[in-house]
mmCIF file of C-alpha atoms in Angstrom:
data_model
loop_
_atom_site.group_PDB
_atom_site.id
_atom_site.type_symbol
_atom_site.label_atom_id
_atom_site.label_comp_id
_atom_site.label_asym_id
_atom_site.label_seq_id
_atom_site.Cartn_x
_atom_site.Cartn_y
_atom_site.Cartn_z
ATOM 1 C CA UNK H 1 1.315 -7.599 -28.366
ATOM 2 C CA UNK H 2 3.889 -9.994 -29.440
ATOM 3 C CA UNK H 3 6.004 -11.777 -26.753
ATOM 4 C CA UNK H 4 8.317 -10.794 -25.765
ATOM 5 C CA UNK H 5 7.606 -7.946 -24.131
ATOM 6 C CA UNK H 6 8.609 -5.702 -21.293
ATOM 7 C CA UNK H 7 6.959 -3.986 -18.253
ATOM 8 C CA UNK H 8 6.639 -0.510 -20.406
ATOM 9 C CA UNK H 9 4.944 -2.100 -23.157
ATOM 10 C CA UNK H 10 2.592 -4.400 -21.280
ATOM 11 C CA UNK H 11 1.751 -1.039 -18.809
ATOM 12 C CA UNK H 12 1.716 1.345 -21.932
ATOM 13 C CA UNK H 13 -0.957 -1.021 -23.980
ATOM 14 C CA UNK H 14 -2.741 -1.842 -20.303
ATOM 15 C CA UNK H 15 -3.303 1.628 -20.177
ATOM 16 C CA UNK H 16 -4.640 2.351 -23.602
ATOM 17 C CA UNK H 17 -6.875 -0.470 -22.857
ATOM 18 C CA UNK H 18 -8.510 1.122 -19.258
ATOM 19 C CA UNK H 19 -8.348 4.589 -21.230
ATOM 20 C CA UNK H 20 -11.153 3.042 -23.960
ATOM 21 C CA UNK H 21 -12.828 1.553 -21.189
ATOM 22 C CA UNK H 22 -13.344 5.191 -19.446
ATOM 23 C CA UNK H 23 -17.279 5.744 -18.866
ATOM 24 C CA UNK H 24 -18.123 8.271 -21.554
ATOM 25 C CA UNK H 25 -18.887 10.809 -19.047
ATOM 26 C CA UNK H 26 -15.838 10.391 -17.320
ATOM 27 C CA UNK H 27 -13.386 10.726 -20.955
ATOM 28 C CA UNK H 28 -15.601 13.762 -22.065
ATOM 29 C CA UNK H 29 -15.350 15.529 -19.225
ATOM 30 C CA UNK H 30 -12.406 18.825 -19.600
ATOM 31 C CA UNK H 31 -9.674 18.310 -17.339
ATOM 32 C CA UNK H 32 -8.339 21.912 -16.269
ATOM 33 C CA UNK H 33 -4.357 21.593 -16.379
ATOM 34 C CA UNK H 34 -3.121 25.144 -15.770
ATOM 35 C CA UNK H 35 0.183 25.169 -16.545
ATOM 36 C CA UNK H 36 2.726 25.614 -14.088
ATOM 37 C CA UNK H 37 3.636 28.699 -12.531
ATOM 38 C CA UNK H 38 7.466 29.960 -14.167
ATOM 39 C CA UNK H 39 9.579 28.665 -11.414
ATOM 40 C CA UNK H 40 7.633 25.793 -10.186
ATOM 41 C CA UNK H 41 9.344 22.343 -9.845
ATOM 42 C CA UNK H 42 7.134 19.612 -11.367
ATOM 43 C CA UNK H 43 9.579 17.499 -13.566
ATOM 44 C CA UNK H 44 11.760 15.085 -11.859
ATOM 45 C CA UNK H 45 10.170 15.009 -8.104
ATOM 46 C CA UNK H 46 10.709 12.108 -5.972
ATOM 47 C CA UNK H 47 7.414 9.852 -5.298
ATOM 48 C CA UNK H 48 6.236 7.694 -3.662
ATOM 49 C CA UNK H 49 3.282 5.527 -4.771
ATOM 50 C CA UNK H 50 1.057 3.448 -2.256
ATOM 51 C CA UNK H 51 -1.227 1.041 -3.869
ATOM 52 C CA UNK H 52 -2.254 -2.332 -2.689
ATOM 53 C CA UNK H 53 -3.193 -3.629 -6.147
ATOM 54 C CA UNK H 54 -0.405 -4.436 -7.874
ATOM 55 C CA UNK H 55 -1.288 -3.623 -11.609
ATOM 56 C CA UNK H 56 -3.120 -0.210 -10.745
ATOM 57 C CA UNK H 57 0.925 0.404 -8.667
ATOM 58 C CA UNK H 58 2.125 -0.664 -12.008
ATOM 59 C CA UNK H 59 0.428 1.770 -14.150
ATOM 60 C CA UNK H 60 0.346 4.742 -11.981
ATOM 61 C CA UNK H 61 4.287 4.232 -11.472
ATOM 62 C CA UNK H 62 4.299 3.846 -15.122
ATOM 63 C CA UNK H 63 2.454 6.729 -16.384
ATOM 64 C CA UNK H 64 4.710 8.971 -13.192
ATOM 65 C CA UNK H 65 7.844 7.728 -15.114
ATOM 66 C CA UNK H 66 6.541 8.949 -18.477
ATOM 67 C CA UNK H 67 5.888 12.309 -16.419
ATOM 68 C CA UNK H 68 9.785 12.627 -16.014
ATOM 69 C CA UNK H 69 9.803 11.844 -11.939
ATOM 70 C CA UNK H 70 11.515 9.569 -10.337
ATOM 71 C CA UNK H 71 9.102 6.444 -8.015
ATOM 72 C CA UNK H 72 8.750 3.863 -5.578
ATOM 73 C CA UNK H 73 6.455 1.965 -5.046
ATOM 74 C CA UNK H 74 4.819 0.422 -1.911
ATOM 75 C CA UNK H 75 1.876 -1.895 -1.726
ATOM 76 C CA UNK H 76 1.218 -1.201 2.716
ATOM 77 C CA UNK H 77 1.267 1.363 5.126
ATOM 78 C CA UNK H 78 4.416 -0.898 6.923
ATOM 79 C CA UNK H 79 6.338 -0.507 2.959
ATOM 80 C CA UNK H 80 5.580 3.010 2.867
ATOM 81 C CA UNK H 81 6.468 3.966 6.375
ATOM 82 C CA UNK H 82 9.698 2.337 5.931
ATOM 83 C CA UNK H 83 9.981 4.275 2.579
ATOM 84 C CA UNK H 84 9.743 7.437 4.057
ATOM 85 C CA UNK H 85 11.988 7.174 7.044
ATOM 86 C CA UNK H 86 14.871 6.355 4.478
ATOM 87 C CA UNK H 87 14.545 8.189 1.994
ATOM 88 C CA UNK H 88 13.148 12.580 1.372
ATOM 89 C CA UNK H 89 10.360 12.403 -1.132
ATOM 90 C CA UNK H 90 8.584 15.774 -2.817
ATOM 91 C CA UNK H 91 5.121 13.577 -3.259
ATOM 92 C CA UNK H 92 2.792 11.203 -1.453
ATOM 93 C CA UNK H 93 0.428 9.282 -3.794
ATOM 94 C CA UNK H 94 -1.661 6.868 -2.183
ATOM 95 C CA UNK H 95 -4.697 4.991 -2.046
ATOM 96 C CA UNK H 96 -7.460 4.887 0.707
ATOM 97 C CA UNK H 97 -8.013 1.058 1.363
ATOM 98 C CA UNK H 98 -4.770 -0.256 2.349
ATOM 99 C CA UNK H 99 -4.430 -3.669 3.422
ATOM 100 C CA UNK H 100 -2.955 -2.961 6.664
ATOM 101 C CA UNK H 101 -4.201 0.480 7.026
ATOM 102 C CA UNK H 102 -5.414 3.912 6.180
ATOM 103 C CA UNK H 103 -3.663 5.709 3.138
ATOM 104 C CA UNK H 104 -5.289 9.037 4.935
ATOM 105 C CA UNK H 105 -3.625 8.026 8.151
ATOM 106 C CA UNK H 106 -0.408 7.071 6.422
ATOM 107 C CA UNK H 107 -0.820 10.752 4.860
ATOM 108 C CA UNK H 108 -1.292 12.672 8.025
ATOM 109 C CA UNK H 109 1.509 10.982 9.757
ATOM 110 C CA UNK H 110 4.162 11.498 7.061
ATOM 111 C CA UNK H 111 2.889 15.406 6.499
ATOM 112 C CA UNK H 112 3.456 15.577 10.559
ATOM 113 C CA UNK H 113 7.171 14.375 9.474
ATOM 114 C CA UNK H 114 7.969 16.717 6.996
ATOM 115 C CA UNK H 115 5.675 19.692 6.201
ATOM 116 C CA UNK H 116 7.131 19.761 2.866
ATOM 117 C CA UNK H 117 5.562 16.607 1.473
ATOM 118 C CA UNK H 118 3.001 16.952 -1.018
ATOM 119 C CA UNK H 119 -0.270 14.536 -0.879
ATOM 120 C CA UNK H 120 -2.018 13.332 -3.545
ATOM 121 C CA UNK H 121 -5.293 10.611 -2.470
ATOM 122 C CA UNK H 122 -5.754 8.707 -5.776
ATOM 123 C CA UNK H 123 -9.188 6.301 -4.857
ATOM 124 C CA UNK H 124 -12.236 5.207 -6.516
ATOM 125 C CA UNK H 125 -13.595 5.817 -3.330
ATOM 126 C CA UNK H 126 -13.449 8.824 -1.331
ATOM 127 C CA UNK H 127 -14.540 9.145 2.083
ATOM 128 C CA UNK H 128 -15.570 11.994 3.729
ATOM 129 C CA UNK H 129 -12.876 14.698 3.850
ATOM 130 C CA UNK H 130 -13.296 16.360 7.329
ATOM 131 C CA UNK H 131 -10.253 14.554 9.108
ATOM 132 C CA UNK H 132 -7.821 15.163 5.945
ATOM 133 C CA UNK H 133 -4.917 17.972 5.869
ATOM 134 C CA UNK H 134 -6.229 20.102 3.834
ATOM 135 C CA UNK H 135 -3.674 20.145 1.502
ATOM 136 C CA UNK H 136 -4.254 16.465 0.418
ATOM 137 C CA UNK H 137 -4.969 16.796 -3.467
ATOM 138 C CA UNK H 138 -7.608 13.982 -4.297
ATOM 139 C CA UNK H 139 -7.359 12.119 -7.851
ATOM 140 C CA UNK H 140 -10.556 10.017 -8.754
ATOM 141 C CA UNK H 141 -10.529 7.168 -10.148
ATOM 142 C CA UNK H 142 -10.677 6.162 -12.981
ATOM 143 C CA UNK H 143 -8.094 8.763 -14.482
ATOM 144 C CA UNK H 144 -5.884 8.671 -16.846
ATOM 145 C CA UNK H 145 -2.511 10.548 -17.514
ATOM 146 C CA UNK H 146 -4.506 14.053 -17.865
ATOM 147 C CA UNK H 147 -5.897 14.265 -14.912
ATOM 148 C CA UNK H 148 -2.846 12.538 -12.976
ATOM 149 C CA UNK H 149 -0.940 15.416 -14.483
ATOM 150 C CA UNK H 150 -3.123 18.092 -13.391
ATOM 151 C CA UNK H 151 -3.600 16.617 -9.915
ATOM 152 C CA UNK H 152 0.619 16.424 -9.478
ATOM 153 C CA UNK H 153 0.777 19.959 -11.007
ATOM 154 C CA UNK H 154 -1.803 21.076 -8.253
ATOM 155 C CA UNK H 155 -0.078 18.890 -5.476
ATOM 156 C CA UNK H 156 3.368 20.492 -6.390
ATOM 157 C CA UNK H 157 1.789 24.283 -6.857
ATOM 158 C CA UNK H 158 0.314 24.257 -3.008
#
């Protein structure tokens, strides 16, 4: 890349970078997207992403963009609470390991505020699943814009 450059560019050639750098189990792997049911809103949601380190926020926000929706971005459980008491937001995406808390806590307690909200748990490491609202979508890392795709198509078609 050749200076200078601007936040799209460095997360769009980022990206293509982590994408080569997929295990080759992981990139050959299928990823089922059904397409959306007629009717369904998945362009254009509101989201809200929750990730403490700041260039996997960057890219996730970035590839979200590229999706058509509209983000913010929070890096704690004390930004994202905030978040969500000001503003109405159709999707959750958040990390496990926050530094100042549980993204599975910060989850459950915004689903208790509005039923409506749509989780997706986007972690390289996933714990086990028993005290999670069952709706919670979960998107493995590492992924790429595929499987981010199909995981907000599934979030959105709950």
């Amino acid at each position: 890349m050749s200076k200078p450059y601007g936040r799209e560019s460095l997360a769009r050639k980022i990206r293509q970078v982590l994408e080569l750098r997929l295990p080759a189990q992981a990139a050959a792997e299928p990823v089922r997207a059904d397409p959306p049911q007629e009717g369904l809103r998945v362009l254009g949601l509101r989201v809200l992403v929750v990730e403490d380190e700041a260039l996997i926020r960057m890219l996730l926000a970035e590839m979200l963009v590229d999706m058509g929706h509209r983000v913010q971005e929070a890096a704690t459980v004390v930004e994202a609470t905030a978040q969500l008491a000001a503003a109405a937001f159709d999707v959750l995406v958040t990390d496990v390991s926050l530094p100042d808390g549980s993204g599975i806590a910060l989850a459950t307690a915004a689903m208790s505020r509005d039923p409506n909200l749509r989780i997706v748990i986007a972690s390289g490491r996933i714990p086990d699943r028993a005290s999670w609202p069952t709706s919670c979508v979960v998107l493995e890392e590492p992924y790429d814009e595929a499987r981010l795709r199909a995981a907000m198509a599934q979030a959105t078609s709950q």
